[in-house]
Coordinates of C-alpha atoms in Angstrom, one line a residue:
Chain A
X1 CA -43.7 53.0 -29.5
X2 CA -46.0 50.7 -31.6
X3 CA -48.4 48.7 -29.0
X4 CA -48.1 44.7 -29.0
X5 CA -50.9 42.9 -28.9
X6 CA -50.5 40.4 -25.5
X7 CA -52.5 37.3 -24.4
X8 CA -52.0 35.4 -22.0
X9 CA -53.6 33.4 -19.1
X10 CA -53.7 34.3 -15.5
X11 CA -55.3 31.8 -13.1
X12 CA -56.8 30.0 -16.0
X13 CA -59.0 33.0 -17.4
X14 CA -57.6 34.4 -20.8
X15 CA -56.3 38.2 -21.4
X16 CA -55.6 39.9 -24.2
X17 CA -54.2 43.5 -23.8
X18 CA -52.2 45.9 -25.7
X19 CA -48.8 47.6 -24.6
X20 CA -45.5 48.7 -24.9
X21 CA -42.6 46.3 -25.2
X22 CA -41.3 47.9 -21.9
X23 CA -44.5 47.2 -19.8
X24 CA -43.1 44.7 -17.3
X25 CA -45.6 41.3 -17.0
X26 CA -46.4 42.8 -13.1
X27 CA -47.6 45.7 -14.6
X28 CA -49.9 44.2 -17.2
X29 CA -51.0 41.9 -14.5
X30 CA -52.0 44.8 -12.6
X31 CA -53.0 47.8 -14.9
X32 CA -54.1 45.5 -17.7
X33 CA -55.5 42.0 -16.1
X34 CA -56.9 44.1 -13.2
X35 CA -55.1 41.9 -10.7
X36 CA -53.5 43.9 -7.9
X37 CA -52.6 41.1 -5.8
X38 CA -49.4 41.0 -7.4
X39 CA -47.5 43.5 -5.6
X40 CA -44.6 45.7 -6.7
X41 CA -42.1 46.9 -4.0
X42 CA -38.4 47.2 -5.2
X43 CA -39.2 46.8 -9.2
X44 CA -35.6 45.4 -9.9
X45 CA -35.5 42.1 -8.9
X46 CA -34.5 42.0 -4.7
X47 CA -37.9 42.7 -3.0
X48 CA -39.8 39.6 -4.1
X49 CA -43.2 40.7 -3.4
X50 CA -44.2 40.3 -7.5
X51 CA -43.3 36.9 -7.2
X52 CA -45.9 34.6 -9.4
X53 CA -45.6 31.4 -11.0
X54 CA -45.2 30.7 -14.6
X55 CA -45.6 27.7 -16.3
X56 CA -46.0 26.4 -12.2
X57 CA -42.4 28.5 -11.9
X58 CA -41.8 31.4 -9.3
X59 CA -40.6 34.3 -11.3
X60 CA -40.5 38.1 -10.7
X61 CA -42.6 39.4 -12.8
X62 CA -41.1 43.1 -12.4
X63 CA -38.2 41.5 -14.3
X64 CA -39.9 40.1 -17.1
X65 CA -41.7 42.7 -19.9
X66 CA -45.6 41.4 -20.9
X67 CA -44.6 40.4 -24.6
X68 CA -42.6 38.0 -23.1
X69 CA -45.0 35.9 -21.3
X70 CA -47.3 36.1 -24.4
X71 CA -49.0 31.9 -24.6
X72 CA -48.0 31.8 -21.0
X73 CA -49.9 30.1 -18.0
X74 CA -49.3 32.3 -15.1
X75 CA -50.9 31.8 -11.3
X76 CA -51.2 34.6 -9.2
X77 CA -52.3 35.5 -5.2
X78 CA -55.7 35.4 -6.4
X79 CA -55.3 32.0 -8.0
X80 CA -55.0 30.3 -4.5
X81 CA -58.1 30.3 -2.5
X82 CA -61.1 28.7 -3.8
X83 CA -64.0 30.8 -3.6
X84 CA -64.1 31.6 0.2
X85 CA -62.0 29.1 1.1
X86 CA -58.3 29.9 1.6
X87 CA -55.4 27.9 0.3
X88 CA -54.0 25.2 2.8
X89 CA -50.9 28.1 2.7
X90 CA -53.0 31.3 2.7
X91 CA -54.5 29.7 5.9
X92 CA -51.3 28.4 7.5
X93 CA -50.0 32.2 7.4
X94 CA -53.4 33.6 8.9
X95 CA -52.8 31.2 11.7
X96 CA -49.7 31.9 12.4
X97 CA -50.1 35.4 12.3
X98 CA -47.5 35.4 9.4
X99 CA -48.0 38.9 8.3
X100 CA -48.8 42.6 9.5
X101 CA -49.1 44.8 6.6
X102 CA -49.1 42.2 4.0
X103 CA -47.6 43.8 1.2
X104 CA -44.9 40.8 0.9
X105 CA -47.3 38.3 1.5
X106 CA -48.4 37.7 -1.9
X107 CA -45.2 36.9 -3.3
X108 CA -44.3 34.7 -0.2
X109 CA -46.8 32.8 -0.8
X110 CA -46.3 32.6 -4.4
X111 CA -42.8 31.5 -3.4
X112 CA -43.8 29.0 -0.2
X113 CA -46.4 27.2 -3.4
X114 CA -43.4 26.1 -5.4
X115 CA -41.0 25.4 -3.0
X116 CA -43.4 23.3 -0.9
X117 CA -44.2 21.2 -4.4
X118 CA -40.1 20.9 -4.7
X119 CA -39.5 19.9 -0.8
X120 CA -42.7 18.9 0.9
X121 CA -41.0 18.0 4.3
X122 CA -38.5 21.0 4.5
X123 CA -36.0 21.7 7.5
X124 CA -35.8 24.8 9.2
X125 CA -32.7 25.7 7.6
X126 CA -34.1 24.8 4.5
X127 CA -37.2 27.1 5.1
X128 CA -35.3 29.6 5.4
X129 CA -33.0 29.4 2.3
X130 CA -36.4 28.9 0.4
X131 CA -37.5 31.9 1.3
X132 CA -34.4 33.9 1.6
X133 CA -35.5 35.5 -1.5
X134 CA -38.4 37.6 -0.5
X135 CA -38.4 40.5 2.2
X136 CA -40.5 41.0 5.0
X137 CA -40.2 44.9 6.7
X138 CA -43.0 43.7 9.5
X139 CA -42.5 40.3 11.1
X140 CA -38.8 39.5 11.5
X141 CA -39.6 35.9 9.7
X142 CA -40.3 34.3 12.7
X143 CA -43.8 33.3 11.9
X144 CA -43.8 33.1 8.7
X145 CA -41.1 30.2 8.7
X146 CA -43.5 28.8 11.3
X147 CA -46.8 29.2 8.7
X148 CA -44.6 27.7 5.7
X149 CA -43.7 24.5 8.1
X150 CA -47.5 24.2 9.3
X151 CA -48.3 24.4 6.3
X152 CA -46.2 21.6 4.9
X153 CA -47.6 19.2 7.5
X154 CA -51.5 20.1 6.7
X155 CA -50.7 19.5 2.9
X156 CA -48.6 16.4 3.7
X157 CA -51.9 15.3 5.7
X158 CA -54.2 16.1 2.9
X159 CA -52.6 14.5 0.5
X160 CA -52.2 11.2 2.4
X161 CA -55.8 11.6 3.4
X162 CA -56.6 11.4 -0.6
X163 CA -54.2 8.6 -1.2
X164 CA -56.1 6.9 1.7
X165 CA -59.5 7.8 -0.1
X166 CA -58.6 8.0 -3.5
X167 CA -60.8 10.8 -4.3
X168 CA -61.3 11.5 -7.6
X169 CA -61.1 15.2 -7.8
X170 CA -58.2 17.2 -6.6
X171 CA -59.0 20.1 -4.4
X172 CA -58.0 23.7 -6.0
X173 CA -54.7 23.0 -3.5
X174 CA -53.5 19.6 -5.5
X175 CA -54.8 22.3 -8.3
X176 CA -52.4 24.7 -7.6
X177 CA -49.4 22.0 -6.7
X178 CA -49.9 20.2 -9.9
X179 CA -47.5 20.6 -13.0
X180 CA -48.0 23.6 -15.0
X181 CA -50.2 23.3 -18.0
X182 CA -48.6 24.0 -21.7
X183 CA -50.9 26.3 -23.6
X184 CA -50.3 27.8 -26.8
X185 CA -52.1 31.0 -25.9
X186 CA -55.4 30.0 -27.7
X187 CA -58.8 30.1 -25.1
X188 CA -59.3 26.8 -23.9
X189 CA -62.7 26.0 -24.2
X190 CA -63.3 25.0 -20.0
X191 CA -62.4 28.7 -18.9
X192 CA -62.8 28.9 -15.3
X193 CA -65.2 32.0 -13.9
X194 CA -63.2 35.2 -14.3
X195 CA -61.4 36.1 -10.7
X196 CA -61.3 39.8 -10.5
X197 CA -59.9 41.6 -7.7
X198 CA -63.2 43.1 -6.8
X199 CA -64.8 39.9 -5.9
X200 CA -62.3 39.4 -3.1
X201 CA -63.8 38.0 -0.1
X202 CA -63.8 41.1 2.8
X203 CA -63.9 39.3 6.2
X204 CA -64.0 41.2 9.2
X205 CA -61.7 40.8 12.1
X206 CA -59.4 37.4 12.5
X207 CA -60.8 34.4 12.3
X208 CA -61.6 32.3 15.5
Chain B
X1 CA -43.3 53.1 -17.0
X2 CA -39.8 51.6 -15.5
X3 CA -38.0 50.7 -18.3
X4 CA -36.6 53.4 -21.3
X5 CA -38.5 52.8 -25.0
X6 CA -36.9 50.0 -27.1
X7 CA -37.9 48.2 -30.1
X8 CA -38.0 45.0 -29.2
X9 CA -37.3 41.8 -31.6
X10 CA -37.7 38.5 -30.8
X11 CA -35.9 35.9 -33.1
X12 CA -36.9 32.0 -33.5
X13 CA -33.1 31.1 -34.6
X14 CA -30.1 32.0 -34.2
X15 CA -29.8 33.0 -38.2
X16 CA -32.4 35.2 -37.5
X17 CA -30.8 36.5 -33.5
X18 CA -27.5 37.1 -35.2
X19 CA -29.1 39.0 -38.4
X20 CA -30.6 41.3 -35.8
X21 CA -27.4 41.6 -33.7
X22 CA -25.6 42.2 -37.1
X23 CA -27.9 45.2 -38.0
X24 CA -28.1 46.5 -34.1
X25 CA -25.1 45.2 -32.6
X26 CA -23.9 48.4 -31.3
X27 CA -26.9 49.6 -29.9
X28 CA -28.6 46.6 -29.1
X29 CA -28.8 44.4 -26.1
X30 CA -29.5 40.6 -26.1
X31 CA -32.1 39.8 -23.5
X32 CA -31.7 36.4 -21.8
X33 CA -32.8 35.9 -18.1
X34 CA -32.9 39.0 -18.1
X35 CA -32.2 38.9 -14.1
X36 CA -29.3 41.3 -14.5
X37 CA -30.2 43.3 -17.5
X38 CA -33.8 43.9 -16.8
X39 CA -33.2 45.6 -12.9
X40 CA -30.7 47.9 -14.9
X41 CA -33.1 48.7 -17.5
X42 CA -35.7 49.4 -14.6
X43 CA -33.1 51.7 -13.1
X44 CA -32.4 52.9 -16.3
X45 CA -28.7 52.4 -16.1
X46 CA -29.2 50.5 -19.4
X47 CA -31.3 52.3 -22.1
X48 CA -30.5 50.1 -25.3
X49 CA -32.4 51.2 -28.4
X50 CA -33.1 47.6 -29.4
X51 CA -33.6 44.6 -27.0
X52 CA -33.1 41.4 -28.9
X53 CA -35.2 38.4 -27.2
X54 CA -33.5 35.2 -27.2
X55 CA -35.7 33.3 -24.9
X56 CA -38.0 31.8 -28.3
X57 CA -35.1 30.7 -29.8
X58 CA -35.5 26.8 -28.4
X59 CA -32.7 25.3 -29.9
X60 CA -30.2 27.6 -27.4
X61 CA -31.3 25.3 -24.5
X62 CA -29.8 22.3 -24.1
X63 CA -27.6 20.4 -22.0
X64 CA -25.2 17.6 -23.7
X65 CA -22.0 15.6 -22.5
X66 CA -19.3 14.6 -24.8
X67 CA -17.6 12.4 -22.4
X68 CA -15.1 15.2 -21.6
X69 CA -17.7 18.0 -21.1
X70 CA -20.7 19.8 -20.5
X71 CA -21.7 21.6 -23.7
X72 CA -24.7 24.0 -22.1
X73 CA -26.7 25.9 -24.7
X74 CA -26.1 29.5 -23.6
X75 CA -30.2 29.7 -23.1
X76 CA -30.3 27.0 -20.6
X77 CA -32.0 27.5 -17.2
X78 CA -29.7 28.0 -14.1
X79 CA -32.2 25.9 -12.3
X80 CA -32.3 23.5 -15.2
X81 CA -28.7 22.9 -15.0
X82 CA -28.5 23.1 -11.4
X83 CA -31.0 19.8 -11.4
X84 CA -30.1 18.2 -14.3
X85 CA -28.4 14.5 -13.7
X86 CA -25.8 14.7 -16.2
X87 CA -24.3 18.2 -14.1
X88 CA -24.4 16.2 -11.0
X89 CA -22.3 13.2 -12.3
X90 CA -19.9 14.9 -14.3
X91 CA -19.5 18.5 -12.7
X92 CA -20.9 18.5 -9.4
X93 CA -19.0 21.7 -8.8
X94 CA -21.4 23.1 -11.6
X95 CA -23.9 22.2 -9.4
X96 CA -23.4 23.1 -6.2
X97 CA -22.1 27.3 -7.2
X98 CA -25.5 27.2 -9.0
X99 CA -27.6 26.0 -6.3
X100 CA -26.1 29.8 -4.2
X101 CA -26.5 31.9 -7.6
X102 CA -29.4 34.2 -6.7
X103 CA -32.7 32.5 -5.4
X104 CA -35.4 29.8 -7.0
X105 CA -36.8 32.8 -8.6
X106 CA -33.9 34.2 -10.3
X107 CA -32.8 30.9 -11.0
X108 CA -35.8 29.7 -13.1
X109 CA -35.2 32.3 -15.2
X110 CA -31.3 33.1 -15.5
X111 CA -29.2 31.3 -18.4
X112 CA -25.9 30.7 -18.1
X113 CA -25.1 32.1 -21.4
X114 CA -26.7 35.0 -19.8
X115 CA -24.3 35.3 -16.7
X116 CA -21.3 34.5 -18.7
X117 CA -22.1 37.1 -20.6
X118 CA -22.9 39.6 -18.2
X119 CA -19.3 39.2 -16.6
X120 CA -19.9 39.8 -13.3
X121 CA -16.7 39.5 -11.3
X122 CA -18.8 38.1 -8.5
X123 CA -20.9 35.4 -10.4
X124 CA -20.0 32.2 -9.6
X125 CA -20.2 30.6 -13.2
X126 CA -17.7 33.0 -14.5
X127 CA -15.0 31.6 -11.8
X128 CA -16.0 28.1 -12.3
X129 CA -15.3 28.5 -16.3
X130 CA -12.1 30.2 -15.4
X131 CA -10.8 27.4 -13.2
X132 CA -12.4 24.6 -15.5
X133 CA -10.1 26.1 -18.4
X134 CA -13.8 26.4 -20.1
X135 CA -14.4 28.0 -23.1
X136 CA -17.7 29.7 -24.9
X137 CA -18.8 29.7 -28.5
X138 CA -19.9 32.7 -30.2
X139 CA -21.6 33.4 -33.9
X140 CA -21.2 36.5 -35.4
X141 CA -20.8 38.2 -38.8
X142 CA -17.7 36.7 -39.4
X143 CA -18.5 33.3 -38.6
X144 CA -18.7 30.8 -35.6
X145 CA -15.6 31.6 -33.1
X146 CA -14.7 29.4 -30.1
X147 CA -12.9 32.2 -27.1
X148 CA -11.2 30.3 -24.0
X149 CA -12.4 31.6 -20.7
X150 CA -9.0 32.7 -19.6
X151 CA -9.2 35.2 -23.1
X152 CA -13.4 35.8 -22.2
X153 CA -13.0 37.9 -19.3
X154 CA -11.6 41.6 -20.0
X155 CA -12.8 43.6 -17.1
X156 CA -16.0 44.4 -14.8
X157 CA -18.8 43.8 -16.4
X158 CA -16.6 44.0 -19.8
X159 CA -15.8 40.4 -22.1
X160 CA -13.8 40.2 -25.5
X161 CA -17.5 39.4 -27.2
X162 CA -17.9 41.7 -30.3
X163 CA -21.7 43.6 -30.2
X164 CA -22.3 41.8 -33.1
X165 CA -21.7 38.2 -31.6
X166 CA -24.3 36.1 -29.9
X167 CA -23.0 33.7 -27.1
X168 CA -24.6 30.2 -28.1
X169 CA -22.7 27.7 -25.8
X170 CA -20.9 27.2 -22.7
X171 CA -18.3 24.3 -22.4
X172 CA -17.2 23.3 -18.9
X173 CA -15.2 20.1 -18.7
X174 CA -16.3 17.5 -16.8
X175 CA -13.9 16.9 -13.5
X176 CA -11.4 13.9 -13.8
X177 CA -12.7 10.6 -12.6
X178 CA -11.6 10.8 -8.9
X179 CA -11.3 14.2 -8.8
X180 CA -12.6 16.2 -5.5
X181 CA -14.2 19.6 -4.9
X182 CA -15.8 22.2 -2.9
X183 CA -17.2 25.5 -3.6
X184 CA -17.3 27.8 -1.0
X185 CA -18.3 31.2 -0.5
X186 CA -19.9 34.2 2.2
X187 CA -22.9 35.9 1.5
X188 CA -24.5 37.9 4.1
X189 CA -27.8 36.7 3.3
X190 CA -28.7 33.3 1.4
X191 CA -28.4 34.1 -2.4
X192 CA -27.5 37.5 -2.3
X193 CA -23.7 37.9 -4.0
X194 CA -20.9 36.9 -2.6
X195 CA -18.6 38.8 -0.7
X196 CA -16.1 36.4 -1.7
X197 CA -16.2 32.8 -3.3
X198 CA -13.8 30.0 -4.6
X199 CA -14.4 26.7 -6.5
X200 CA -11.9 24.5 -6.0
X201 CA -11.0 21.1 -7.8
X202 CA -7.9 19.0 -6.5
X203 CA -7.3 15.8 -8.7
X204 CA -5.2 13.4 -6.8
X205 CA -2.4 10.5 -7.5
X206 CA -1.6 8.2 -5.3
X207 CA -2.0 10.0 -1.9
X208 CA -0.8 13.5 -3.5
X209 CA -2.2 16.4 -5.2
X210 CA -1.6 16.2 -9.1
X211 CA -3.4 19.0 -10.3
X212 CA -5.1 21.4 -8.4
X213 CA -7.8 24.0 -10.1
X214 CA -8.6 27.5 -8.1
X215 CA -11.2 30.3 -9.4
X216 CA -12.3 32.8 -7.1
X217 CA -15.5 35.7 -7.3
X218 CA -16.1 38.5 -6.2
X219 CA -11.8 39.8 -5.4
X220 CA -11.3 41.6 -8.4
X221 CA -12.4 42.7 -12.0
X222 CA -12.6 39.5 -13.2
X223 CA -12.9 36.3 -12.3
X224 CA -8.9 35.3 -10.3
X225 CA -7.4 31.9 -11.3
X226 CA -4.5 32.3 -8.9
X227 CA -1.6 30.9 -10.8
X228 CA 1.3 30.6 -7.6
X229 CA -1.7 28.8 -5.6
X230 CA -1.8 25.8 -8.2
X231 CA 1.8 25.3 -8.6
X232 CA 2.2 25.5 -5.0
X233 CA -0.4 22.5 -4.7
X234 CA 0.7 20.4 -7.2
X235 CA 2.5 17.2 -6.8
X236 CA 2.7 17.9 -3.1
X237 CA 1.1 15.9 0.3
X238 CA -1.9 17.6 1.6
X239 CA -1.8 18.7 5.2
X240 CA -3.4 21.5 7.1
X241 CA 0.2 24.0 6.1
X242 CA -0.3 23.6 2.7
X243 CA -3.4 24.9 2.4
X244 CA -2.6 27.5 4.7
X245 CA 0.7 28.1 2.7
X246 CA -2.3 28.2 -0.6
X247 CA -4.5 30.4 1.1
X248 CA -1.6 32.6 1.5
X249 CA -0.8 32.6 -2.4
X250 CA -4.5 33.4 -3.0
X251 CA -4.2 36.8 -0.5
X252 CA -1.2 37.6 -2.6
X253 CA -2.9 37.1 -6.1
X254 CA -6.1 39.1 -5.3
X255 CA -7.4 43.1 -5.8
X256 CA -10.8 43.2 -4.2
X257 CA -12.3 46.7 -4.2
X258 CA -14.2 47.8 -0.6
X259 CA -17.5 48.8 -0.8
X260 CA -20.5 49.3 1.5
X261 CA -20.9 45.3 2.1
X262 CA -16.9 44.4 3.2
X263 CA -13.8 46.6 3.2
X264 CA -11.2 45.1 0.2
X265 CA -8.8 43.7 3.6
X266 CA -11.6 41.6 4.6
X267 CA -12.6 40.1 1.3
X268 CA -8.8 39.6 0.6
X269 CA -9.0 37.8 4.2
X270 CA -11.6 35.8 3.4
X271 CA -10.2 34.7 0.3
X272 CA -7.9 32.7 2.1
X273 CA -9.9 31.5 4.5
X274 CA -12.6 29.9 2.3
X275 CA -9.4 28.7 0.1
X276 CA -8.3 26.7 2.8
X277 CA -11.8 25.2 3.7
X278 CA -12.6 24.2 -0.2
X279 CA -9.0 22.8 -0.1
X280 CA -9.9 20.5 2.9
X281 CA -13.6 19.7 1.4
X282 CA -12.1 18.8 -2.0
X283 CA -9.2 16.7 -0.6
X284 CA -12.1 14.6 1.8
X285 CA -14.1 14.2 -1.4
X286 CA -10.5 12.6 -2.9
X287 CA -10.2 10.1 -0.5
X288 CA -14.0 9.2 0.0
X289 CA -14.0 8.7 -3.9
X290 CA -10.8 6.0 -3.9

């Protein structure tokens, strides 16, 4: 099988890679972006844990092939925290002890990003339904429902703190939140600083 | 690697889509959504030598109302349909089966040419087009071709679509001004498929039932627009027997298979059941709408 030539941007850095039309976009993202935050559990479609966003929408990206997301803006688990400083949601879910062995957490909170932009001050219920498409083998849900709703109330505060203040520039949160950004595949000139997976932060023991 | 080797093509028309489907047709595969086709290609239940990629072909996704109905480009988002205003005002049925058809995820990228197409006898768009008298239109090498739903849906999984045709537009018409409905269906888990599910649309004169619409999911091979049900409703009072007396029609008019999620007696049960709740949704909606 010829090789397509793929490029793309994840988490505002540019790729270009090569690979067979059957390579699924989660496996590029891994094998060929070197991003392995993305996480590949059930590979057709009912596990959720590939969840990332494209064009600021959730999709699995183990049922989407790499060609298909070529001139795409995707966002990925290591597109939340800035620098050392987690995402309002990443840190929600590390306070409320929202995960054991975290290998759904990526795509939860993939999925808790966009469904917190559509419905800011969810119900329970509502919680529930939003996430009703991911699957955690470790927690029984309880906390992470409780992270996603604490999580709604610390963004809801931050954002009417910078209404209040009208600061000028958004935090990488408001970042994240924000409507996706058209490309058309070409480098944009203001490339943020490459994120690779080996410059994630390693912190010892909880927090607090 | 998950997926068999294909050769993929990805047209920027629909010329150029059908061109490809009239070269490949038989052992091709459009790829939509791909939210159906791709887990079966992972699993490797579908090895198609060619996968034709319609999601660049822009001028498949549109949503447009001619007064008497929806006319969705078969490309069009489930979630873009499920939110768009003119769905909401003119088919709010639409609306609300699309808003329990997978999860946000699947949604943002599944068409609903796609899940037409697919056939699924427990989609909820297929029994929505079946009760809705919808109909699809198709281009192919002999020309453009318009099928009605009742003529779409053959068997599981199976439609009358020729290899060589590409699905370009769903029509579902609007509901008559006044009209009420309800769908109605149980899932074990939010999203997941239903175990049974029924769209109901009851259009009302004076204080009885002029026409009533049923399509259920998930009971049989194909979509099930129980025939007996409607006459039964039409031009009669509603009270609590006669939807019981319609539930009972739509027990007698279904053929569900059993299967590791619910035994073909409970599905067949439940058929009725969420008949007789859409029946008493639709019929509220009636009278808060005169």
């Amino acid at each position: 099988m010829p090789l397509r030539r793929i490029t793309l941007r994840v988490n505002g850095t540019t790729y270009t890679g090569e690979a067979e039309p059957r390579k699924t976009l989660a496996d590029f993202i891994r094998e060929d972006c070197g991003l392995t935050g993305t996480h590949l559990g059930c590979e057709h479609g009912v596990c959720g844990a590939c969840t990332i966003l494209m064009d600021g929408q959730t999709v699995r990206s183990c049922l989407m092939f790499a060609v298909q997301a070529e001139g795409a803006e995707l966002t990925t688990v290591e597109g939340l925290a800035d620098g050392d400083r987690l995402h309002p949601i990443q840190q929600a879910y590390w306070d409320h002890h929202a995960l054991q062995c975290g290998f759904c957490t990526p795509g939860f909170l993939m999925t808790t990003v966009e469904f917190l932009n559509d419905n800011p001050q969810p119900t329970e219920r509502e919680i529930r339904e939003g996430l009703a498409g991911n699957l955690c083998r470790c927690t029984g849900y309880q906390n992470i429902v409780k992270a996603v709703a604490a999580a709604a109330s610390t963004l809801a505060a931050a954002s009417g703190a910078r209404r209040e203040t009208r600061t000028a520039a958004p935090s990488r949160a408001t970042d994240v939140m924000a409507a996706p950004r058209k490309t058309d595949g070409t480098p944009a000139a203001s490339q943020r600083p490459r994120h690779s997976g080996k410059t994630a932060k390693r912190r010892s023991g909880p927090k607090r | 690697m998950k997926p068999a080797p294909f050769e993929y093509h990805c047209p920027r028309t629909v010329d150029e889509g059908t061109a490809l489907l009239a070269e490949y047709g038989d052992d091709a595969k459009v790829l939509a959504g791909g939210q159906s086709l791709v887990p079966l290609m992972n699993m490797r239940l579908a090895r198609p030598a060619n996968l034709i990629d319609i999601n660049r072909i822009e001028s498949l996704a549109y949503i447009r109302d001619d007064g008497r109905t929806l006319r969705i480009g078969a490309l069009t988002r489930q979630r873009a349909t499920e939110r768009a205003p003119q769905v909401s005002e003119r088919c709010p049925l639409l609306r609300d089966a699309l808003r329990l058809v997978g999860h946000a995820q699947i949604r943002n990228r599944g068409t609903i040419g796609g899940s037409i197409a697919h056939a699924d006898p427990a989609a909820e768009l297929t029994a929505i087009l079946v009760a809705l008298d919808g109909e699809v239109t198709a281009r192919g090498p002999k020309g453009t071709r318009v099928i009605a739903a009742r003529d779409l849906f053959v068997s599981y999984l199976t439609t009358s679509l020729d290899p060589r045709e590409l699905l370009t537009e769903v029509c579902f018409p609007a509901l008559p001004a006044g009209a009420g409905w309800s769908w109605m269906e149980i899932a074990r888990r939010h999203g997941e498929f239903a175990l049974a599910g029924v769209g109901v649309v009851l259009a009302a004169r004076g204080g009885t039932i002029a026409t009533a619409r049923i399509g259920l999911t998930g009971v049989g091979p194909t979509p099930v627009r129980p025939a007996e049900a409607e006459r039964l409703l039409a031009g009669r009072s509603p009270s609590e027997d006669l939807w019981k007396g319609a539930a009972e029609a739509v027990r007698a008019a279904v053929t569900p298979d059993g299967d590791i999620h619910a035994s073909a007696e409970y599905r067949t049960h439940v058929a009725g059941v969420l008949t007789q709740r859409a029946l008493r949704e639709a019929w509220e909606r009636v009278r808060e709408a005169a």
